[in-house]
């Protein structure tokens, strides 16, 4: 009889049905995907990710599945998994579509998503989910485990990622660029935001350089008991105050303005004085080594 029943309980509906000659109207079953897409279109903010139907989508290009509700895989030929990407909505390609374009397609049609699994989606999903989680070091981001050095370096890599690069990746390799963007900082959130919007270009640099080997050796030394001296990649230092150079690899000499000799003192790194710092404090600083190191001659007074 024109009275909405959306908020009525069983007793309220039955009372209406007892009325004289009730006139009934029906609508199709609720479509969560279509209705939540319509709600999303009406939002004034534009979140980086949101729930649309049974999927939480990251608004990358193409959209990436971050989470799923129970039963989300029903109607699909294979189980849907985190990192799957949306390539079409009701047959319309959305590889380069904006958030609004994808949502409008879902509202106007059946909202049927065509999904596929690929390396790009798993990397983007891993980065977006890491941004939602407390920081850790090392930390898995899709197929890569990163240490947040400056720049970030690989602690581990899953075998399936190797086929996407021209040469095998190794532990200690550093993240060189994402979609052409390079950096020399180890800012975790900045790196993760770049990876969450990753397009198709990702490059790593070999771990063979002076900076990379020094960072990796400092990280490894942090896991070892206190010692009188440690080999830190291309050099060995004794833990005096400040540390004393006991040995340096010949190829490493080119990184310094003057020749380093046994007995020289390691007085600074990353723009910070090492005097009075403990072994652990110095190793933590060197694990984030940014290319700046100051070494004083053995006969030079250290202030």
PDB file of C-alpha atoms in Angstrom:
ATOM      1  CA  UNK A   1       0.000   0.000   0.000  1.00  0.00           C
ATOM      2  CA  UNK A   2       2.947   2.327  -0.608  1.00  0.00           C
ATOM      3  CA  UNK A   3       4.354   1.927   2.929  1.00  0.00           C
ATOM      4  CA  UNK A   4       8.105   1.089   2.902  1.00  0.00           C
ATOM      5  CA  UNK A   5       8.979  -2.084   4.811  1.00  0.00           C
ATOM      6  CA  UNK A   6      12.746  -1.585   4.927  1.00  0.00           C
ATOM      7  CA  UNK A   7      12.869  -0.871   8.677  1.00  0.00           C
ATOM      8  CA  UNK A   8       9.828  -2.905   9.820  1.00  0.00           C
ATOM      9  CA  UNK A   9      10.108  -6.085  11.876  1.00  0.00           C
ATOM     10  CA  UNK A  10       8.056  -9.240  11.244  1.00  0.00           C
ATOM     11  CA  UNK A  11       5.068  -8.043  13.328  1.00  0.00           C
ATOM     12  CA  UNK A  12       4.956  -4.693  11.554  1.00  0.00           C
ATOM     13  CA  UNK A  13       4.914  -6.317   8.095  1.00  0.00           C
ATOM     14  CA  UNK A  14       2.178  -8.769   9.104  1.00  0.00           C
ATOM     15  CA  UNK A  15      -0.014  -5.907  10.348  1.00  0.00           C
ATOM     16  CA  UNK A  16       0.225  -4.227   6.962  1.00  0.00           C
ATOM     17  CA  UNK A  17      -0.623  -7.480   5.182  1.00  0.00           C
ATOM     18  CA  UNK A  18      -3.799  -7.790   7.292  1.00  0.00           C
ATOM     19  CA  UNK A  19      -5.091  -4.516   5.841  1.00  0.00           C
ATOM     20  CA  UNK A  20      -7.871  -4.469   3.233  1.00  0.00           C
ATOM     21  CA  UNK A  21      -6.628  -5.530  -0.214  1.00  0.00           C
ATOM     22  CA  UNK A  22      -2.887  -4.844   0.270  1.00  0.00           C
ATOM     23  CA  UNK A  23      -1.023  -3.685  -2.819  1.00  0.00           C
ATOM     24  CA  UNK A  24       2.460  -5.203  -2.876  1.00  0.00           C
ATOM     25  CA  UNK A  25       5.585  -4.103  -4.732  1.00  0.00           C
ATOM     26  CA  UNK A  26       8.891  -5.947  -5.014  1.00  0.00           C
ATOM     27  CA  UNK A  27      12.430  -5.011  -6.081  1.00  0.00           C
ATOM     28  CA  UNK A  28      15.397  -7.176  -7.125  1.00  0.00           C
ATOM     29  CA  UNK A  29      17.627  -8.556  -4.350  1.00  0.00           C
ATOM     30  CA  UNK A  30      20.162  -6.157  -2.893  1.00  0.00           C
ATOM     31  CA  UNK A  31      23.375  -5.936  -4.945  1.00  0.00           C
ATOM     32  CA  UNK A  32      26.139  -5.101  -2.482  1.00  0.00           C
ATOM     33  CA  UNK A  33      28.672  -4.253  -5.177  1.00  0.00           C
ATOM     34  CA  UNK A  34      26.376  -1.866  -7.055  1.00  0.00           C
ATOM     35  CA  UNK A  35      25.069  -0.173  -3.920  1.00  0.00           C
ATOM     36  CA  UNK A  36      28.479   0.234  -2.287  1.00  0.00           C
ATOM     37  CA  UNK A  37      29.856   1.580  -5.580  1.00  0.00           C
ATOM     38  CA  UNK A  38      27.068   4.170  -5.622  1.00  0.00           C
ATOM     39  CA  UNK A  39      27.838   5.097  -2.011  1.00  0.00           C
ATOM     40  CA  UNK A  40      31.533   5.438  -2.876  1.00  0.00           C
ATOM     41  CA  UNK A  41      30.723   7.784  -5.760  1.00  0.00           C
ATOM     42  CA  UNK A  42      28.889  10.077  -3.346  1.00  0.00           C
ATOM     43  CA  UNK A  43      31.851  10.369  -0.968  1.00  0.00           C
ATOM     44  CA  UNK A  44      33.475  13.778  -0.765  1.00  0.00           C
ATOM     45  CA  UNK A  45      36.901  12.303  -0.025  1.00  0.00           C
ATOM     46  CA  UNK A  46      38.795  10.005  -2.378  1.00  0.00           C
ATOM     47  CA  UNK A  47      40.500   7.302  -0.302  1.00  0.00           C
ATOM     48  CA  UNK A  48      43.475   5.343  -1.627  1.00  0.00           C
ATOM     49  CA  UNK A  49      41.490   2.147  -1.016  1.00  0.00           C
ATOM     50  CA  UNK A  50      37.930   1.225   0.008  1.00  0.00           C
ATOM     51  CA  UNK A  51      35.430  -1.614   0.229  1.00  0.00           C
ATOM     52  CA  UNK A  52      33.301  -2.124  -2.864  1.00  0.00           C
ATOM     53  CA  UNK A  53      31.000  -5.090  -2.443  1.00  0.00           C
ATOM     54  CA  UNK A  54      33.043  -8.016  -1.146  1.00  0.00           C
ATOM     55  CA  UNK A  55      36.400  -6.593  -2.154  1.00  0.00           C
ATOM     56  CA  UNK A  56      38.629  -3.922  -0.679  1.00  0.00           C
ATOM     57  CA  UNK A  57      40.193  -2.299  -3.728  1.00  0.00           C
ATOM     58  CA  UNK A  58      43.370  -0.258  -3.967  1.00  0.00           C
ATOM     59  CA  UNK A  59      42.779   2.471  -6.552  1.00  0.00           C
ATOM     60  CA  UNK A  60      45.906   1.777  -8.545  1.00  0.00           C
ATOM     61  CA  UNK A  61      45.766   1.476 -12.325  1.00  0.00           C
ATOM     62  CA  UNK A  62      44.427  -1.134 -12.706  1.00  0.00           C
ATOM     63  CA  UNK A  63      42.651  -1.555  -9.324  1.00  0.00           C
ATOM     64  CA  UNK A  64      44.181  -4.156  -7.007  1.00  0.00           C
ATOM     65  CA  UNK A  65      42.459  -6.469  -4.498  1.00  0.00           C
ATOM     66  CA  UNK A  66      43.703  -5.860  -0.926  1.00  0.00           C
ATOM     67  CA  UNK A  67      41.139  -7.825   1.102  1.00  0.00           C
ATOM     68  CA  UNK A  68      38.080 -10.006   0.569  1.00  0.00           C
ATOM     69  CA  UNK A  69      34.994 -10.989   2.507  1.00  0.00           C
ATOM     70  CA  UNK A  70      33.807 -14.579   2.889  1.00  0.00           C
ATOM     71  CA  UNK A  71      32.321 -15.925  -0.322  1.00  0.00           C
ATOM     72  CA  UNK A  72      34.003 -13.298  -2.506  1.00  0.00           C
ATOM     73  CA  UNK A  73      35.254 -15.964  -4.919  1.00  0.00           C
ATOM     74  CA  UNK A  74      31.751 -17.278  -5.677  1.00  0.00           C
ATOM     75  CA  UNK A  75      31.025 -16.987  -9.387  1.00  0.00           C
ATOM     76  CA  UNK A  76      34.677 -16.800 -10.407  1.00  0.00           C
ATOM     77  CA  UNK A  77      36.511 -19.570 -12.244  1.00  0.00           C
ATOM     78  CA  UNK A  78      39.318 -19.625  -9.675  1.00  0.00           C
ATOM     79  CA  UNK A  79      39.679 -18.427  -6.081  1.00  0.00           C
ATOM     80  CA  UNK A  80      40.346 -14.704  -5.870  1.00  0.00           C
ATOM     81  CA  UNK A  81      43.474 -13.776  -3.899  1.00  0.00           C
ATOM     82  CA  UNK A  82      45.120 -10.647  -2.493  1.00  0.00           C
ATOM     83  CA  UNK A  83      47.095  -8.930  -5.246  1.00  0.00           C
ATOM     84  CA  UNK A  84      44.711  -9.873  -8.058  1.00  0.00           C
ATOM     85  CA  UNK A  85      44.026  -6.950 -10.387  1.00  0.00           C
ATOM     86  CA  UNK A  86      40.742  -5.818 -11.947  1.00  0.00           C
ATOM     87  CA  UNK A  87      41.194  -5.767 -15.730  1.00  0.00           C
ATOM     88  CA  UNK A  88      37.539  -5.217 -16.724  1.00  0.00           C
ATOM     89  CA  UNK A  89      34.071  -4.420 -15.337  1.00  0.00           C
ATOM     90  CA  UNK A  90      31.234  -6.137 -17.220  1.00  0.00           C
ATOM     91  CA  UNK A  91      33.644  -6.621 -20.119  1.00  0.00           C
ATOM     92  CA  UNK A  92      34.796  -2.986 -20.289  1.00  0.00           C
ATOM     93  CA  UNK A  93      38.598  -2.699 -19.829  1.00  0.00           C
ATOM     94  CA  UNK A  94      39.686  -0.640 -16.806  1.00  0.00           C
ATOM     95  CA  UNK A  95      43.473  -1.012 -16.973  1.00  0.00           C
ATOM     96  CA  UNK A  96      43.934   2.782 -17.056  1.00  0.00           C
ATOM     97  CA  UNK A  97      40.558   3.863 -15.657  1.00  0.00           C
ATOM     98  CA  UNK A  98      40.226   6.257 -12.731  1.00  0.00           C
ATOM     99  CA  UNK A  99      38.430   5.419  -9.478  1.00  0.00           C
ATOM    100  CA  UNK A 100      35.324   7.327 -10.606  1.00  0.00           C
ATOM    101  CA  UNK A 101      35.251   5.587 -13.995  1.00  0.00           C
ATOM    102  CA  UNK A 102      35.438   2.143 -12.413  1.00  0.00           C
ATOM    103  CA  UNK A 103      32.720   2.953  -9.860  1.00  0.00           C
ATOM    104  CA  UNK A 104      30.377   4.341 -12.532  1.00  0.00           C
ATOM    105  CA  UNK A 105      30.742   1.138 -14.557  1.00  0.00           C
ATOM    106  CA  UNK A 106      29.857  -0.888 -11.462  1.00  0.00           C
ATOM    107  CA  UNK A 107      26.776   1.243 -10.769  1.00  0.00           C
ATOM    108  CA  UNK A 108      25.511   1.228 -14.361  1.00  0.00           C
ATOM    109  CA  UNK A 109      25.918  -2.493 -15.031  1.00  0.00           C
ATOM    110  CA  UNK A 110      26.059  -5.766 -13.125  1.00  0.00           C
ATOM    111  CA  UNK A 111      29.401  -4.904 -11.526  1.00  0.00           C
ATOM    112  CA  UNK A 112      30.999  -8.172 -12.620  1.00  0.00           C
ATOM    113  CA  UNK A 113      34.770  -7.920 -12.222  1.00  0.00           C
ATOM    114  CA  UNK A 114      37.270  -9.662 -14.469  1.00  0.00           C
ATOM    115  CA  UNK A 115      40.323 -10.456 -12.367  1.00  0.00           C
ATOM    116  CA  UNK A 116      43.810 -11.732 -13.082  1.00  0.00           C
ATOM    117  CA  UNK A 117      46.872 -12.483 -10.986  1.00  0.00           C
ATOM    118  CA  UNK A 118      50.233 -10.868 -11.756  1.00  0.00           C
ATOM    119  CA  UNK A 119      53.512  -9.660 -10.242  1.00  0.00           C
ATOM    120  CA  UNK A 120      52.539  -5.972 -10.345  1.00  0.00           C
ATOM    121  CA  UNK A 121      49.357  -6.489  -8.349  1.00  0.00           C
ATOM    122  CA  UNK A 122      51.055  -8.530  -5.638  1.00  0.00           C
ATOM    123  CA  UNK A 123      53.728  -5.864  -5.222  1.00  0.00           C
ATOM    124  CA  UNK A 124      51.187  -3.026  -5.022  1.00  0.00           C
ATOM    125  CA  UNK A 125      49.004  -4.946  -2.565  1.00  0.00           C
ATOM    126  CA  UNK A 126      51.991  -5.829  -0.394  1.00  0.00           C
ATOM    127  CA  UNK A 127      53.040  -2.177  -0.217  1.00  0.00           C
ATOM    128  CA  UNK A 128      49.534  -0.880   0.541  1.00  0.00           C
ATOM    129  CA  UNK A 129      48.999  -3.463   3.296  1.00  0.00           C
ATOM    130  CA  UNK A 130      52.436  -2.675   4.775  1.00  0.00           C
ATOM    131  CA  UNK A 131      51.424   0.992   5.030  1.00  0.00           C
ATOM    132  CA  UNK A 132      48.470  -0.114   7.175  1.00  0.00           C
ATOM    133  CA  UNK A 133      50.699  -2.196   9.459  1.00  0.00           C
ATOM    134  CA  UNK A 134      53.225  -1.265  12.167  1.00  0.00           C
ATOM    135  CA  UNK A 135      56.747  -0.811  10.738  1.00  0.00           C
ATOM    136  CA  UNK A 136      59.182  -3.715  10.913  1.00  0.00           C
ATOM    137  CA  UNK A 137      62.760  -4.212   9.731  1.00  0.00           C
ATOM    138  CA  UNK A 138      63.203  -6.346   7.710  1.00  0.00           C
ATOM    139  CA  UNK A 139      59.713  -6.292   6.199  1.00  0.00           C
ATOM    140  CA  UNK A 140      58.007  -8.305   3.449  1.00  0.00           C
ATOM    141  CA  UNK A 141      56.464  -6.221   0.655  1.00  0.00           C
ATOM    142  CA  UNK A 142      54.903  -8.567  -1.879  1.00  0.00           C
ATOM    143  CA  UNK A 143      57.718 -10.823  -3.165  1.00  0.00           C
ATOM    144  CA  UNK A 144      60.493  -8.713  -1.593  1.00  0.00           C
ATOM    145  CA  UNK A 145      61.792  -8.474   1.957  1.00  0.00           C
ATOM    146  CA  UNK A 146      63.353  -5.054   2.508  1.00  0.00           C
ATOM    147  CA  UNK A 147      65.709  -3.640   5.090  1.00  0.00           C
ATOM    148  CA  UNK A 148      65.016   0.067   5.485  1.00  0.00           C
ATOM    149  CA  UNK A 149      68.527   1.274   4.815  1.00  0.00           C
ATOM    150  CA  UNK A 150      69.266   4.352   2.706  1.00  0.00           C
ATOM    151  CA  UNK A 151      68.414   3.402   0.011  1.00  0.00           C
ATOM    152  CA  UNK A 152      66.432   0.212   0.920  1.00  0.00           C
ATOM    153  CA  UNK A 153      68.182  -3.113   0.314  1.00  0.00           C
ATOM    154  CA  UNK A 154      66.946  -6.672  -0.178  1.00  0.00           C
ATOM    155  CA  UNK A 155      67.013  -9.007   2.810  1.00  0.00           C
ATOM    156  CA  UNK A 156      65.322 -11.749   0.766  1.00  0.00           C
ATOM    157  CA  UNK A 157      63.397 -12.277  -2.480  1.00  0.00           C
ATOM    158  CA  UNK A 158      60.885 -14.941  -3.509  1.00  0.00           C
ATOM    159  CA  UNK A 159      61.885 -17.115  -6.512  1.00  0.00           C
ATOM    160  CA  UNK A 160      58.837 -16.127  -8.600  1.00  0.00           C
ATOM    161  CA  UNK A 161      60.065 -12.513  -8.746  1.00  0.00           C
ATOM    162  CA  UNK A 162      63.340 -13.376 -10.476  1.00  0.00           C
ATOM    163  CA  UNK A 163      61.807 -13.809 -13.937  1.00  0.00           C
ATOM    164  CA  UNK A 164      60.851 -10.110 -14.005  1.00  0.00           C
ATOM    165  CA  UNK A 165      64.458  -8.884 -13.976  1.00  0.00           C
ATOM    166  CA  UNK A 166      67.305  -9.167 -16.506  1.00  0.00           C
ATOM    167  CA  UNK A 167      69.686 -10.712 -13.968  1.00  0.00           C
ATOM    168  CA  UNK A 168      69.088 -12.628 -10.706  1.00  0.00           C
ATOM    169  CA  UNK A 169      68.495 -10.458  -7.657  1.00  0.00           C
ATOM    170  CA  UNK A 170      70.620 -11.129  -4.589  1.00  0.00           C
ATOM    171  CA  UNK A 171      70.388 -10.317  -0.916  1.00  0.00           C
ATOM    172  CA  UNK A 172      71.974  -6.928  -0.335  1.00  0.00           C
ATOM    173  CA  UNK A 173      70.932  -5.503  -3.718  1.00  0.00           C
ATOM    174  CA  UNK A 174      69.461  -2.031  -3.298  1.00  0.00           C
ATOM    175  CA  UNK A 175      66.216  -0.588  -4.632  1.00  0.00           C
ATOM    176  CA  UNK A 176      67.448   1.833  -7.271  1.00  0.00           C
ATOM    177  CA  UNK A 177      64.230   3.280  -8.754  1.00  0.00           C
ATOM    178  CA  UNK A 178      60.446   2.883  -8.968  1.00  0.00           C
ATOM    179  CA  UNK A 179      58.855   4.146 -12.198  1.00  0.00           C
ATOM    180  CA  UNK A 180      61.916   6.319 -12.804  1.00  0.00           C
ATOM    181  CA  UNK A 181      61.950   7.850  -9.299  1.00  0.00           C
ATOM    182  CA  UNK A 182      65.228   7.391  -7.411  1.00  0.00           C
ATOM    183  CA  UNK A 183      66.120   8.346  -3.834  1.00  0.00           C
ATOM    184  CA  UNK A 184      68.973   8.098  -1.366  1.00  0.00           C
ATOM    185  CA  UNK A 185      66.833   8.034   1.771  1.00  0.00           C
ATOM    186  CA  UNK A 186      65.435   5.066   3.624  1.00  0.00           C
ATOM    187  CA  UNK A 187      62.050   6.647   4.355  1.00  0.00           C
ATOM    188  CA  UNK A 188      59.842   3.565   4.654  1.00  0.00           C
ATOM    189  CA  UNK A 189      56.492   5.260   4.063  1.00  0.00           C
ATOM    190  CA  UNK A 190      57.734   7.168   1.015  1.00  0.00           C
ATOM    191  CA  UNK A 191      59.045   3.970  -0.566  1.00  0.00           C
ATOM    192  CA  UNK A 192      55.850   2.060   0.238  1.00  0.00           C
ATOM    193  CA  UNK A 193      53.647   4.791  -1.247  1.00  0.00           C
ATOM    194  CA  UNK A 194      55.667   4.639  -4.455  1.00  0.00           C
ATOM    195  CA  UNK A 195      55.352   0.860  -4.585  1.00  0.00           C
ATOM    196  CA  UNK A 196      51.605   0.966  -3.855  1.00  0.00           C
ATOM    197  CA  UNK A 197      51.213   3.045  -7.032  1.00  0.00           C
ATOM    198  CA  UNK A 198      53.800   1.051  -8.963  1.00  0.00           C
ATOM    199  CA  UNK A 199      53.239   1.115 -12.719  1.00  0.00           C
ATOM    200  CA  UNK A 200      55.727  -1.158 -14.489  1.00  0.00           C
ATOM    201  CA  UNK A 201      59.325  -0.005 -13.922  1.00  0.00           C
ATOM    202  CA  UNK A 202      61.374  -1.304 -11.019  1.00  0.00           C
ATOM    203  CA  UNK A 203      65.153  -1.515 -10.859  1.00  0.00           C
ATOM    204  CA  UNK A 204      67.731  -2.748  -8.369  1.00  0.00           C
ATOM    205  CA  UNK A 205      71.451  -1.998  -8.139  1.00  0.00           C
ATOM    206  CA  UNK A 206      74.113  -4.562  -7.385  1.00  0.00           C
ATOM    207  CA  UNK A 207      75.238  -4.966  -3.805  1.00  0.00           C
ATOM    208  CA  UNK A 208      78.891  -4.891  -4.876  1.00  0.00           C
ATOM    209  CA  UNK A 209      79.519  -1.183  -4.179  1.00  0.00           C
ATOM    210  CA  UNK A 210      81.317   0.299  -1.167  1.00  0.00           C
ATOM    211  CA  UNK A 211      78.178   1.851   0.353  1.00  0.00           C
ATOM    212  CA  UNK A 212      76.059  -1.283  -0.027  1.00  0.00           C
ATOM    213  CA  UNK A 213      78.651  -3.695   1.366  1.00  0.00           C
ATOM    214  CA  UNK A 214      79.300  -1.398   4.340  1.00  0.00           C
ATOM    215  CA  UNK A 215      75.594  -1.208   5.195  1.00  0.00           C
ATOM    216  CA  UNK A 216      75.130  -4.975   4.846  1.00  0.00           C
ATOM    217  CA  UNK A 217      78.188  -5.731   7.006  1.00  0.00           C
ATOM    218  CA  UNK A 218      77.047  -3.303   9.703  1.00  0.00           C
ATOM    219  CA  UNK A 219      73.630  -4.977   9.764  1.00  0.00           C
ATOM    220  CA  UNK A 220      75.243  -8.396  10.113  1.00  0.00           C
ATOM    221  CA  UNK A 221      77.581  -7.183  12.895  1.00  0.00           C
ATOM    222  CA  UNK A 222      74.605  -5.928  14.893  1.00  0.00           C
ATOM    223  CA  UNK A 223      73.436  -9.533  15.199  1.00  0.00           C
ATOM    224  CA  UNK A 224      76.815 -10.670  16.576  1.00  0.00           C
ATOM    225  CA  UNK A 225      78.187 -10.437  20.145  1.00  0.00           C
ATOM    226  CA  UNK A 226      80.371  -7.473  21.071  1.00  0.00           C
ATOM    227  CA  UNK A 227      83.899  -7.821  19.694  1.00  0.00           C
ATOM    228  CA  UNK A 228      87.167  -5.888  19.963  1.00  0.00           C
ATOM    229  CA  UNK A 229      87.106  -5.345  16.175  1.00  0.00           C
ATOM    230  CA  UNK A 230      84.753  -6.015  13.253  1.00  0.00           C
ATOM    231  CA  UNK A 231      85.160  -6.313   9.508  1.00  0.00           C
ATOM    232  CA  UNK A 232      82.695  -3.915   7.938  1.00  0.00           C
ATOM    233  CA  UNK A 233      82.644  -4.844   4.274  1.00  0.00           C
ATOM    234  CA  UNK A 234      85.789  -3.326   2.709  1.00  0.00           C
ATOM    235  CA  UNK A 235      87.370  -2.286   6.019  1.00  0.00           C
ATOM    236  CA  UNK A 236      88.157  -3.587   9.506  1.00  0.00           C
ATOM    237  CA  UNK A 237      87.841  -1.282  12.515  1.00  0.00           C
ATOM    238  CA  UNK A 238      88.873  -1.605  16.145  1.00  0.00           C
ATOM    239  CA  UNK A 239      86.359  -0.266  18.650  1.00  0.00           C
ATOM    240  CA  UNK A 240      88.418   2.488  20.222  1.00  0.00           C
ATOM    241  CA  UNK A 241      86.978   5.966  20.787  1.00  0.00           C
ATOM    242  CA  UNK A 242      86.685   6.926  17.986  1.00  0.00           C
ATOM    243  CA  UNK A 243      87.154   3.641  16.010  1.00  0.00           C
ATOM    244  CA  UNK A 244      90.579   2.848  14.519  1.00  0.00           C
ATOM    245  CA  UNK A 245      91.084   1.530  10.976  1.00  0.00           C
ATOM    246  CA  UNK A 246      93.014  -1.762  11.052  1.00  0.00           C
ATOM    247  CA  UNK A 247      92.659  -2.650   7.348  1.00  0.00           C
ATOM    248  CA  UNK A 248      91.014  -1.316   4.187  1.00  0.00           C
ATOM    249  CA  UNK A 249      90.531  -3.031   0.846  1.00  0.00           C
ATOM    250  CA  UNK A 250      92.562  -1.392  -1.915  1.00  0.00           C
ATOM    251  CA  UNK A 251      89.595  -0.743  -4.289  1.00  0.00           C
ATOM    252  CA  UNK A 252      87.845   1.126  -1.454  1.00  0.00           C
ATOM    253  CA  UNK A 253      90.578   3.805  -1.414  1.00  0.00           C
ATOM    254  CA  UNK A 254      88.960   5.594  -4.356  1.00  0.00           C
ATOM    255  CA  UNK A 255      86.043   6.590  -2.121  1.00  0.00           C
ATOM    256  CA  UNK A 256      88.291   8.889  -0.065  1.00  0.00           C
ATOM    257  CA  UNK A 257      90.056  12.162  -0.927  1.00  0.00           C
ATOM    258  CA  UNK A 258      93.314  10.955   0.635  1.00  0.00           C
ATOM    259  CA  UNK A 259      94.756   7.499   1.089  1.00  0.00           C
ATOM    260  CA  UNK A 260      93.544   5.726   4.232  1.00  0.00           C
ATOM    261  CA  UNK A 261      96.195   3.868   6.238  1.00  0.00           C
ATOM    262  CA  UNK A 262      96.264   1.565   9.238  1.00  0.00           C
ATOM    263  CA  UNK A 263      95.801   3.541  12.445  1.00  0.00           C
ATOM    264  CA  UNK A 264      93.626   6.265  10.921  1.00  0.00           C
ATOM    265  CA  UNK A 265      90.530   7.132  12.956  1.00  0.00           C
ATOM    266  CA  UNK A 266      86.933   6.847  11.816  1.00  0.00           C
ATOM    267  CA  UNK A 267      85.590  10.127  13.205  1.00  0.00           C
ATOM    268  CA  UNK A 268      82.266  10.672  11.417  1.00  0.00           C
ATOM    269  CA  UNK A 269      79.534   9.121   9.287  1.00  0.00           C
ATOM    270  CA  UNK A 270      76.285  10.465   7.838  1.00  0.00           C
ATOM    271  CA  UNK A 271      77.330  13.922   9.035  1.00  0.00           C
ATOM    272  CA  UNK A 272      77.490  12.802  12.685  1.00  0.00           C
ATOM    273  CA  UNK A 273      80.494  12.564  14.995  1.00  0.00           C
ATOM    274  CA  UNK A 274      81.348   9.046  16.182  1.00  0.00           C
ATOM    275  CA  UNK A 275      83.251  10.168  19.253  1.00  0.00           C
ATOM    276  CA  UNK A 276      81.836   8.743  22.523  1.00  0.00           C
ATOM    277  CA  UNK A 277      79.380   6.518  20.614  1.00  0.00           C
ATOM    278  CA  UNK A 278      79.163   2.822  21.501  1.00  0.00           C
ATOM    279  CA  UNK A 279      79.849  -0.010  19.054  1.00  0.00           C
ATOM    280  CA  UNK A 280      76.111  -0.638  18.651  1.00  0.00           C
ATOM    281  CA  UNK A 281      75.324   3.032  18.086  1.00  0.00           C
ATOM    282  CA  UNK A 282      78.005   3.270  15.389  1.00  0.00           C
ATOM    283  CA  UNK A 283      76.836   0.057  13.695  1.00  0.00           C
ATOM    284  CA  UNK A 284      73.247   1.313  13.666  1.00  0.00           C
ATOM    285  CA  UNK A 285      74.454   4.537  12.054  1.00  0.00           C
ATOM    286  CA  UNK A 286      76.535   2.659   9.449  1.00  0.00           C
ATOM    287  CA  UNK A 287      73.616   0.350   8.654  1.00  0.00           C
ATOM    288  CA  UNK A 288      71.952   3.508   7.292  1.00  0.00           C
ATOM    289  CA  UNK A 289      75.181   4.750   5.649  1.00  0.00           C
ATOM    290  CA  UNK A 290      74.441   7.504   3.126  1.00  0.00           C
ATOM    291  CA  UNK A 291      77.891   7.823   1.531  1.00  0.00           C
ATOM    292  CA  UNK A 292      79.363  10.350   3.985  1.00  0.00           C
ATOM    293  CA  UNK A 293      82.385   9.135   5.994  1.00  0.00           C
ATOM    294  CA  UNK A 294      85.111  11.156   7.678  1.00  0.00           C
ATOM    295  CA  UNK A 295      88.495   9.567   8.453  1.00  0.00           C
ATOM    296  CA  UNK A 296      91.256  11.470  10.265  1.00  0.00           C
ATOM    297  CA  UNK A 297      94.987  10.670  10.111  1.00  0.00           C
ATOM    298  CA  UNK A 298      96.360   8.683  13.042  1.00  0.00           C
ATOM    299  CA  UNK A 299      98.496  11.629  14.226  1.00  0.00           C
ATOM    300  CA  UNK A 300      95.679  14.177  14.021  1.00  0.00           C
ATOM    301  CA  UNK A 301      94.101  15.133  17.387  1.00  0.00           C
ATOM    302  CA  UNK A 302      90.429  14.164  17.567  1.00  0.00           C
ATOM    303  CA  UNK A 303      88.293  16.886  19.114  1.00  0.00           C
TER     304      UNK A 303
END
